[in-house]
Amino acid sequence: MEFELEAVLSFSGEIDEIIDDISKVISAANEDILKRGIPKNVESGGASVVEHSVEGKDLHVKIISDRYVRAHDGIVRLRKKLSEDMGKKHHVGVRDVKIDQYQIRFELEDEPKKEIKLPFVDNIKIDGKECEISVSSLTEDQLQRNFVDRIINRIKEKVHHQYYEGKEEKWELVWESKKKDIIWNEDPTEAMEERGWIKKGPTKGKWFYRPQAAKILKTMEEIAVTEVLKPLGFEEIIESIMVPFDVWIDTGHMEGIPNEAYYISEPRTRDPEEWEEMIDEIKISRDVPIEKLDQMTTAPRAGVCYAQCPIIYWSLKNRTISDNSLPVLIFDKTSPSARYESGGRHGIERVDEFHRIEPVYIGTKEQLIDLKEKLIERYKFVFEDILELEWRMANVTPFYLQQAGEEEEDGETELGTVDFEAYLPYRGSREESEWLEFQNLSLFKKYTDSFNIKSQTKELYSGCTGIGLERWASAFLAQKGLDPENWPEEFIKRFGDMPKGIELL
Ligand code: ATP
Ligand code: ZN
Ligand code: MG
């Protein structure tokens, strides 16, 4: 890696007279502060100021460096030193640092397959695996906030993704149930719509569940709570459905799913007078003047719950959990999740608004590996003995993570995600059709790190398992049909009688 930075340090006063003292600080810096932090066993030049000149209040410098003491860190150190020394001696300090030119050369792991673009960067030049970028618009604050490293990482990441785009995740069968007799092969959503158990809408990817369908979903919920969560000691919490962006920055959702989130805006004011014109227009036109509404509301700064766990982690941010409370076992079943699924929408299986129980667990690695086994045991009981599903479990890892070797974190395969999948007869044969992921279970280290959640003694891990009620219902109904006579006895026991519903003429 090579860095070549040309910058202007603007002082609070004229510095032509003190150029000699400035030159001395620079020479000393070249020997000392611009070389600090280089590991002993590497041969490195660190950073060096190779040119400097003065013009009025401005000091122009050119710094070159290698990966140790990168030039943008060098300039920050130099600024501090100059301000300290020149402040004491001549009562002037550096007011501002402005980048004129910044060229960075580094090696990529793979040759890019197509052009790469990036904000903050003026130009990206690629020759084979050699990459040279120029940036000139970064402020000092942005330099200090590590923008350059993130720019380099983002370029590497983009090249990496070009190689693994569209590739499947790694899928490894862990367990599968026995085959069950196929007694029905219709699409349960269509069948429920025909019977009037559900109604599509009122907006894209949403459903209205009439009493029959609502009772099926609610029975699924009840089963999950009483047969899985309560026996393992999970306790219920209630959280907000609105997630501010800073929480999604911490979880990575803001960069991971900005294209799937639903966003929330607020009224600019609650003053009724300011809304009067808008209200008049609605009363007269019986329509919403969208442009006017746009002016009366803020740009979004929050989104609708995408998964319930981010707010749960937020609630424990920067806190130390007592050993007495470990493992923390909690769940939310109040907040629905919203996702803009667009072309992927189908039936009640892939919707824009779904109902999910999300249990979250935080504890030591041993505690969570033990919990994972117990959860799987309880789930098995439910899917085998109550719902009598044909289903399977698989270890899954997104392809790009496999390549980065991240799933082998700590050399442990217990971390990662298990998908639970059910066979949907209406989609075709067992072998060729796509099975439905009706829930998952994950364990990882990342969220306790990013939210700085600590215990008294040990390192904490965490995880969640999303119990999708629409997905449980889809799996069950696709295999068992809508006629309770064909439903397993253990399910009927918990479901009771079919609601009368509403007869529509
Ligand atoms: P998929 O690959 O099916 O899009 P995902 O990886 O986005 O799923 P997660 O974010 O892991 O799903 O969510 C966990 C659970 O939430 C899923 O197992 C499923 O039960 C449920 N779920 C996710 N998206 C939807 C959706 N659009 N409609 C209904 N349920 C969903
Ligand atoms: Zn989660
Ligand atoms: Mg998805």
XYZ file of C-alpha atoms and ligand atoms in Angstrom:
538
model
C 0.000 0.000 0.000
C 1.198 3.470 -0.873
C -0.234 6.788 0.153
C 0.583 10.161 -1.334
C -1.104 13.140 0.240
C -0.915 16.813 -0.637
C -2.604 19.033 1.892
C -2.772 22.590 3.156
C -2.599 23.369 6.852
C -4.062 26.839 7.442
C -2.708 28.648 10.497
C -4.383 31.298 12.590
C -1.747 33.862 11.558
C 1.024 34.572 9.048
C 3.796 31.971 9.209
C 6.366 33.218 6.639
C 8.559 34.460 9.498
C 8.584 31.161 11.363
C 9.232 28.802 8.466
C 12.535 27.680 10.020
C 10.830 26.570 13.219
C 8.145 24.814 11.209
C 10.783 23.018 9.150
C 12.434 21.842 12.357
C 9.184 20.378 13.650
C 8.696 18.631 10.327
C 12.220 17.160 10.298
C 11.759 15.910 13.840
C 8.342 14.502 12.978
C 9.848 12.602 10.061
C 12.092 10.823 12.552
C 9.667 10.437 15.387
C 5.885 10.884 15.415
C 5.481 9.867 11.769
C 7.270 6.601 12.467
C 5.481 5.610 15.680
C 3.554 2.364 15.795
C 5.444 0.459 13.104
C 5.729 -3.178 14.224
C 9.325 -4.137 15.092
C 9.539 -7.050 12.689
C 8.623 -5.134 9.538
C 10.739 -2.981 7.349
C 8.780 0.155 6.750
C 9.294 3.782 5.952
C 6.196 4.865 7.876
C 5.102 8.339 6.828
C 7.417 11.151 5.670
C 6.841 14.763 4.756
C 8.793 14.962 1.491
C 7.961 18.528 0.486
C 6.724 21.590 2.282
C 6.344 25.293 1.545
C 4.736 28.342 3.100
C 2.416 30.933 1.605
C 0.889 33.539 3.909
C -1.011 31.592 6.550
C -0.834 28.328 4.616
C 1.599 25.466 4.955
C 1.601 23.146 1.928
C 2.864 19.643 2.619
C 3.294 16.444 0.699
C 3.351 13.248 2.728
C 4.112 9.812 1.416
C 3.703 6.650 3.411
C 3.134 2.922 3.444
C 0.455 0.994 5.311
C 2.049 1.739 8.668
C 1.251 5.302 9.761
C -0.888 6.031 6.728
C -0.528 9.549 5.333
C -3.974 10.639 6.549
C -3.074 9.617 10.083
C 0.292 11.316 9.612
C -1.289 14.656 8.759
C -3.447 14.502 11.869
C -0.381 13.852 14.041
C 1.550 16.606 12.321
C -1.245 19.091 12.786
C -1.392 18.397 16.491
C 2.367 18.691 16.934
C 2.607 21.924 14.924
C -0.261 23.487 16.856
C 1.307 22.550 20.186
C 4.824 23.732 19.379
C 3.968 26.821 17.352
C 1.260 27.742 19.829
C 3.740 27.815 22.694
C 6.437 29.642 20.809
C 4.623 31.900 18.344
C 0.968 31.894 19.425
C -0.325 30.485 16.173
C -2.108 27.195 15.646
C -3.506 25.160 12.771
C -7.107 26.172 12.111
C -7.947 23.914 9.227
C -6.593 21.059 7.146
C -7.602 20.799 3.514
C -6.722 17.976 1.170
C -5.566 19.001 -2.303
C -4.793 15.569 -3.639
C -4.760 12.166 -2.074
C -3.611 9.169 -4.050
C -3.763 5.698 -2.568
C -2.429 2.576 -4.231
C -3.228 -0.877 -2.989
C -3.499 -4.466 -4.112
C -6.857 -6.194 -4.631
C -7.419 -9.889 -3.940
C -9.175 -10.397 -7.263
C -9.306 -8.576 -10.555
C -12.609 -6.658 -10.775
C -15.020 -7.901 -13.407
C -16.620 -4.538 -14.006
C -16.284 -0.873 -13.176
C -16.488 0.205 -9.569
C -17.935 3.507 -8.406
C -17.874 4.975 -4.955
C -18.972 8.225 -3.313
C -16.218 10.400 -1.758
C -13.778 9.123 -4.401
C -12.872 11.225 -7.461
C -11.355 8.482 -9.482
C -10.709 4.747 -9.294
C -8.053 3.386 -11.615
C -7.618 -0.341 -11.881
C -4.867 -2.218 -13.626
C -5.123 -5.951 -13.040
C -5.164 -6.267 -9.279
C -3.542 -2.878 -8.757
C -5.944 -0.212 -7.618
C -5.241 3.512 -7.411
C -7.801 5.917 -6.051
C -7.806 9.676 -5.674
C -9.806 11.544 -3.108
C -9.756 15.275 -2.599
C -13.004 16.192 -0.935
C -12.581 14.610 2.493
C -12.581 16.919 5.478
C -10.222 16.549 8.392
C -13.058 15.258 10.503
C -13.778 12.579 7.895
C -10.105 11.610 7.811
C -10.111 11.210 11.575
C -13.303 9.186 11.398
C -11.566 6.546 9.315
C -13.230 7.289 5.978
C -10.139 6.285 4.026
C -9.949 2.798 5.518
C -13.643 2.305 4.946
C -13.300 3.461 1.336
C -10.545 0.908 0.740
C -12.522 -1.849 2.475
C -15.635 -1.016 0.503
C -13.758 -1.271 -2.807
C -12.366 -4.666 -1.810
C -15.812 -5.775 -0.700
C -17.395 -4.657 -3.985
C -14.856 -6.624 -6.018
C -15.444 -9.626 -3.789
C -19.213 -9.434 -4.339
C -18.741 -9.333 -8.104
C -17.427 -12.866 -7.811
C -20.162 -14.273 -5.612
C -23.219 -12.399 -6.865
C -26.150 -14.710 -7.364
C -24.315 -17.730 -5.957
C -26.255 -19.856 -3.553
C -25.599 -19.868 0.134
C -23.817 -22.909 1.467
C -26.523 -25.385 2.423
C -25.752 -28.423 4.550
C -28.477 -30.801 5.654
C -28.434 -31.359 9.415
C -31.563 -33.411 9.969
C -34.737 -34.396 8.145
C -38.089 -35.752 9.269
C -39.720 -38.826 7.827
C -41.766 -38.382 4.679
C -45.427 -37.688 5.446
C -48.372 -38.786 3.315
C -49.404 -36.087 0.909
C -53.093 -35.451 1.464
C -53.431 -32.091 -0.264
C -51.577 -30.179 -2.928
C -53.265 -26.812 -3.225
C -51.832 -23.387 -2.504
C -53.263 -22.622 0.948
C -53.404 -18.865 0.337
C -55.619 -19.265 -2.724
C -57.796 -21.797 -0.942
C -58.234 -19.516 2.084
C -59.063 -16.559 -0.156
C -61.742 -18.611 -1.893
C -63.299 -19.518 1.437
C -63.144 -15.903 2.619
C -60.766 -16.670 5.499
C -58.356 -13.979 4.334
C -58.625 -10.858 2.215
C -55.828 -9.341 0.209
C -54.690 -5.800 1.010
C -55.487 -3.036 1.637
C -51.953 -2.319 0.363
C -49.287 -4.414 -1.374
C -48.211 -7.597 0.352
C -50.626 -7.214 3.280
C -53.481 -9.439 4.363
C -56.579 -9.111 6.440
C -56.996 -12.276 8.483
C -60.631 -13.031 9.175
C -61.474 -15.061 12.326
C -60.701 -18.508 10.834
C -57.218 -17.579 9.590
C -56.501 -15.359 12.595
C -57.221 -18.285 14.885
C -54.805 -20.485 12.987
C -52.007 -17.903 13.328
C -52.855 -17.245 16.977
C -52.825 -20.979 17.719
C -49.371 -21.192 16.153
C -48.286 -18.337 18.403
C -49.745 -20.015 21.468
C -47.980 -23.276 20.633
C -44.627 -21.529 20.209
C -44.997 -19.720 23.525
C -46.287 -22.601 25.626
C -44.341 -25.475 24.060
C -41.034 -23.810 23.199
C -40.455 -20.521 25.005
C -42.044 -20.920 28.439
C -40.481 -24.335 29.170
C -37.035 -22.864 28.434
C -37.615 -19.838 30.650
C -38.078 -17.102 28.038
C -39.841 -13.951 29.263
C -41.896 -11.572 27.142
C -40.971 -7.945 26.462
C -42.796 -5.261 24.475
C -40.850 -2.952 22.207
C -41.355 -0.069 19.802
C -42.232 -0.813 16.205
C -40.255 2.267 15.025
C -36.526 1.828 14.678
C -34.291 4.911 14.493
C -31.476 4.786 11.960
C -28.669 4.774 14.535
C -29.911 1.399 15.802
C -29.858 0.013 12.260
C -26.364 1.444 11.773
C -25.257 -0.573 14.803
C -26.850 -3.812 13.552
C -25.780 -3.323 9.947
C -29.375 -3.280 8.635
C -28.978 0.263 7.348
C -26.364 -0.891 4.843
C -27.747 -4.410 4.499
C -31.440 -3.890 3.702
C -32.094 -0.199 2.879
C -33.955 -1.445 -0.212
C -36.336 -3.603 1.866
C -37.147 -1.219 4.699
C -40.344 0.751 5.142
C -39.613 4.297 6.286
C -41.422 6.541 8.724
C -41.780 10.314 8.546
C -43.117 12.654 11.196
C -45.344 15.732 10.947
C -43.180 18.857 10.823
C -45.546 20.449 13.304
C -48.588 19.519 15.367
C -49.983 23.032 15.188
C -53.520 22.579 13.699
C -53.381 26.009 12.089
C -50.469 25.012 9.926
C -52.401 21.946 8.783
C -55.555 23.901 8.039
C -54.974 24.384 4.332
C -54.195 20.725 3.920
C -57.362 19.751 5.802
C -59.450 22.153 3.666
C -58.122 20.569 0.545
C -58.897 17.053 1.780
C -62.432 18.050 2.732
C -63.111 19.544 -0.676
C -61.271 17.106 -2.947
C -61.741 13.891 -0.897
C -58.173 13.147 -1.827
C -54.761 13.637 -0.180
C -52.617 16.361 -1.767
C -49.438 14.324 -1.699
C -47.040 17.132 -2.558
C -48.422 19.298 0.212
C -48.197 16.386 2.617
C -44.601 15.963 1.618
C -43.901 19.536 2.693
C -45.701 19.020 5.980
C -43.691 15.947 6.958
C -40.018 15.322 7.661
C -37.687 13.076 5.710
C -37.614 9.693 7.477
C -35.196 9.165 10.318
C -36.593 5.793 11.334
C -37.999 2.683 9.763
C -40.703 0.179 10.623
C -39.465 -2.909 12.484
C -37.740 -5.275 10.025
C -36.844 -7.809 12.680
C -37.465 -7.335 16.378
C -33.951 -8.018 17.653
C -32.255 -4.655 16.881
C -34.373 -2.756 19.439
C -33.795 -5.526 21.965
C -30.017 -5.124 21.621
C -30.396 -1.349 21.730
C -32.207 -1.686 25.073
C -29.047 -3.231 26.544
C -26.508 -1.016 24.773
C -23.414 -0.176 26.855
C -24.749 -2.138 29.824
C -23.194 -4.879 31.915
C -25.470 -7.837 32.537
C -25.228 -9.480 35.958
C -24.111 -13.119 35.924
C -27.384 -13.832 37.748
C -29.314 -12.816 34.645
C -27.337 -14.918 32.182
C -28.366 -16.230 29.807
C -30.850 -13.443 29.039
C -33.881 -15.120 27.456
C -36.541 -12.770 26.127
C -38.971 -12.541 23.253
C -41.209 -10.040 21.477
C -44.495 -11.024 19.886
C -46.175 -7.625 19.695
C -44.338 -5.878 16.911
C -45.133 -6.907 13.328
C -42.288 -6.759 10.798
C -42.435 -4.881 7.506
C -40.325 -5.672 4.451
C -40.611 -4.362 0.926
C -40.490 -7.737 -0.843
C -41.564 -6.402 -4.249
C -41.343 -9.097 -6.960
C -40.771 -11.828 -4.378
C -44.218 -11.505 -2.807
C -46.283 -14.635 -2.742
C -49.423 -15.601 -0.841
C -49.125 -15.317 2.933
C -45.659 -16.885 2.712
C -43.770 -13.855 1.509
C -45.567 -10.723 2.532
C -44.682 -7.113 3.219
C -46.042 -7.264 6.735
C -45.737 -10.372 8.838
C -46.215 -11.515 12.384
C -43.364 -13.114 14.098
C -42.194 -14.053 17.540
C -38.572 -13.172 17.922
C -36.801 -14.751 20.872
C -33.381 -13.250 21.613
C -30.750 -14.851 23.826
C -27.564 -13.390 25.242
C -25.067 -15.420 27.224
C -21.707 -17.131 27.258
C -20.853 -19.350 24.343
C -21.383 -22.507 26.432
C -24.778 -21.285 27.637
C -25.945 -20.517 24.118
C -24.687 -23.714 22.545
C -26.579 -25.579 25.244
C -29.659 -23.431 24.631
C -29.476 -24.036 20.892
C -29.736 -27.784 21.508
C -32.688 -27.337 23.841
C -34.480 -25.016 21.431
C -34.037 -27.494 18.611
C -35.370 -30.247 20.857
C -38.510 -28.234 21.669
C -38.996 -27.220 18.031
C -38.683 -30.859 17.020
C -41.408 -31.766 19.469
C -43.715 -29.110 17.994
C -43.070 -29.884 14.336
C -43.090 -33.646 14.814
C -45.708 -34.280 17.484
C -48.093 -31.330 17.232
C -47.972 -30.113 13.633
C -46.719 -33.428 12.183
C -44.837 -31.666 9.413
C -42.486 -32.936 6.774
C -39.502 -30.694 7.424
C -35.742 -30.492 7.679
C -32.932 -28.417 9.160
C -29.888 -27.117 7.322
C -26.796 -25.140 8.248
C -26.614 -22.144 5.958
C -23.934 -19.574 5.326
C -24.103 -16.845 2.705
C -21.586 -17.574 -0.028
C -19.525 -14.432 0.372
C -19.105 -15.127 4.094
C -17.876 -18.640 3.387
C -15.268 -17.204 1.088
C -14.180 -14.711 3.696
C -13.862 -17.689 6.047
C -16.035 -15.872 8.551
C -18.271 -18.751 9.389
C -15.293 -20.525 10.872
C -14.942 -17.749 13.427
C -13.118 -19.332 16.346
C -13.095 -22.557 14.351
C -16.552 -23.294 15.714
C -19.405 -24.404 13.553
C -21.943 -23.926 16.357
C -22.055 -20.264 15.392
C -24.023 -19.416 12.287
C -27.572 -20.065 11.167
C -29.854 -23.083 11.010
C -32.766 -22.799 8.583
C -35.923 -24.814 9.183
C -37.600 -25.755 5.927
C -40.921 -27.406 5.117
C -42.016 -29.219 2.008
C -44.897 -27.499 0.178
C -46.631 -30.113 -2.005
C -48.320 -27.495 -4.205
C -44.901 -26.380 -5.441
C -44.044 -29.751 -6.988
C -41.941 -32.751 -6.121
C -39.884 -33.002 -2.940
C -36.681 -33.147 -4.919
C -37.251 -30.353 -7.383
C -39.398 -27.781 -5.653
C -38.141 -25.125 -3.309
C -38.956 -25.846 0.321
C -40.188 -23.004 2.519
C -37.922 -21.558 5.204
C -40.454 -21.260 7.983
C -38.053 -20.155 10.671
C -34.396 -19.929 11.557
C -32.046 -19.929 14.497
C -28.767 -18.024 14.711
C -25.852 -17.619 17.088
C -23.189 -14.973 16.682
C -20.779 -12.597 18.329
C -21.436 -9.450 16.334
C -24.301 -7.748 18.183
C -22.889 -7.961 21.699
C -19.787 -6.338 20.185
C -21.517 -3.622 18.188
C -23.849 -2.684 21.064
C -21.091 -3.095 23.645
C -23.066 -5.443 25.878
C -20.870 -6.975 28.583
C -21.016 -9.477 31.400
C -19.130 -9.320 34.701
C -16.597 -11.898 33.644
C -17.026 -13.708 30.347
C -17.374 -12.721 26.710
C -20.963 -12.584 25.570
C -22.540 -14.090 22.476
C -26.089 -13.688 21.290
C -28.605 -14.930 18.808
C -32.200 -14.987 17.760
C -34.719 -17.333 16.247
C -37.467 -15.847 14.108
C -40.738 -17.759 14.446
C -42.752 -16.606 11.441
C -46.436 -17.230 12.124
C -47.459 -16.849 8.459
C -44.702 -19.309 7.554
C -45.685 -21.853 10.228
C -49.275 -21.577 9.023
C -48.263 -21.875 5.346
C -46.176 -24.969 5.998
C -48.919 -26.582 8.059
C -51.827 -25.756 5.750
C -49.920 -26.630 2.561
C -49.367 -30.125 3.965
C -52.603 -30.684 5.895
C -55.150 -28.672 3.933
C -57.911 -26.457 5.296
C -60.201 -29.158 6.568
C -59.769 -29.616 10.344
C -60.801 -33.265 9.923
C -57.392 -33.882 8.412
C -55.480 -31.958 11.030
C -53.377 -33.767 13.661
C -55.161 -34.398 16.941
C -52.590 -32.518 19.013
C -53.138 -29.426 16.901
C -56.927 -29.691 17.060
C -56.683 -29.981 20.866
C -55.008 -26.586 20.972
C -57.046 -25.014 18.171
C -60.499 -25.905 19.442
C -63.486 -25.132 17.235
C -63.329 -23.304 13.957
C -64.712 -19.770 14.369
C -67.980 -19.033 12.560
C -66.468 -16.154 10.652
C -68.541 -13.743 8.629
C -70.941 -14.880 5.925
C -70.771 -12.405 3.066
C -73.477 -12.175 0.448
P -36.002 -15.226 3.111
O -34.693 -15.774 2.663
O -37.152 -16.168 3.003
O -36.288 -13.848 2.568
P -34.859 -14.033 5.372
O -33.505 -14.586 5.406
O -35.093 -12.669 4.848
O -35.863 -15.046 4.676
P -34.880 -13.626 8.155
O -34.574 -12.195 8.091
O -33.847 -14.558 8.602
O -35.485 -14.158 6.806
O -36.223 -13.767 9.015
C -36.483 -14.895 9.785
C -37.878 -15.422 9.640
O -38.837 -14.395 9.402
C -38.034 -16.334 8.442
O -37.604 -17.620 8.760
C -39.532 -16.285 8.236
O -40.185 -17.097 9.169
C -39.862 -14.861 8.553
N -39.949 -14.010 7.360
C -38.954 -13.329 6.763
N -39.389 -12.636 5.693
C -40.725 -12.898 5.598
C -41.756 -12.476 4.708
N -41.507 -11.631 3.713
N -42.999 -12.944 4.908
C -43.269 -13.768 5.935
N -42.356 -14.198 6.816
C -41.076 -13.779 6.668
Zn -32.921 -11.287 14.871
Mg -35.716 -11.950 2.998
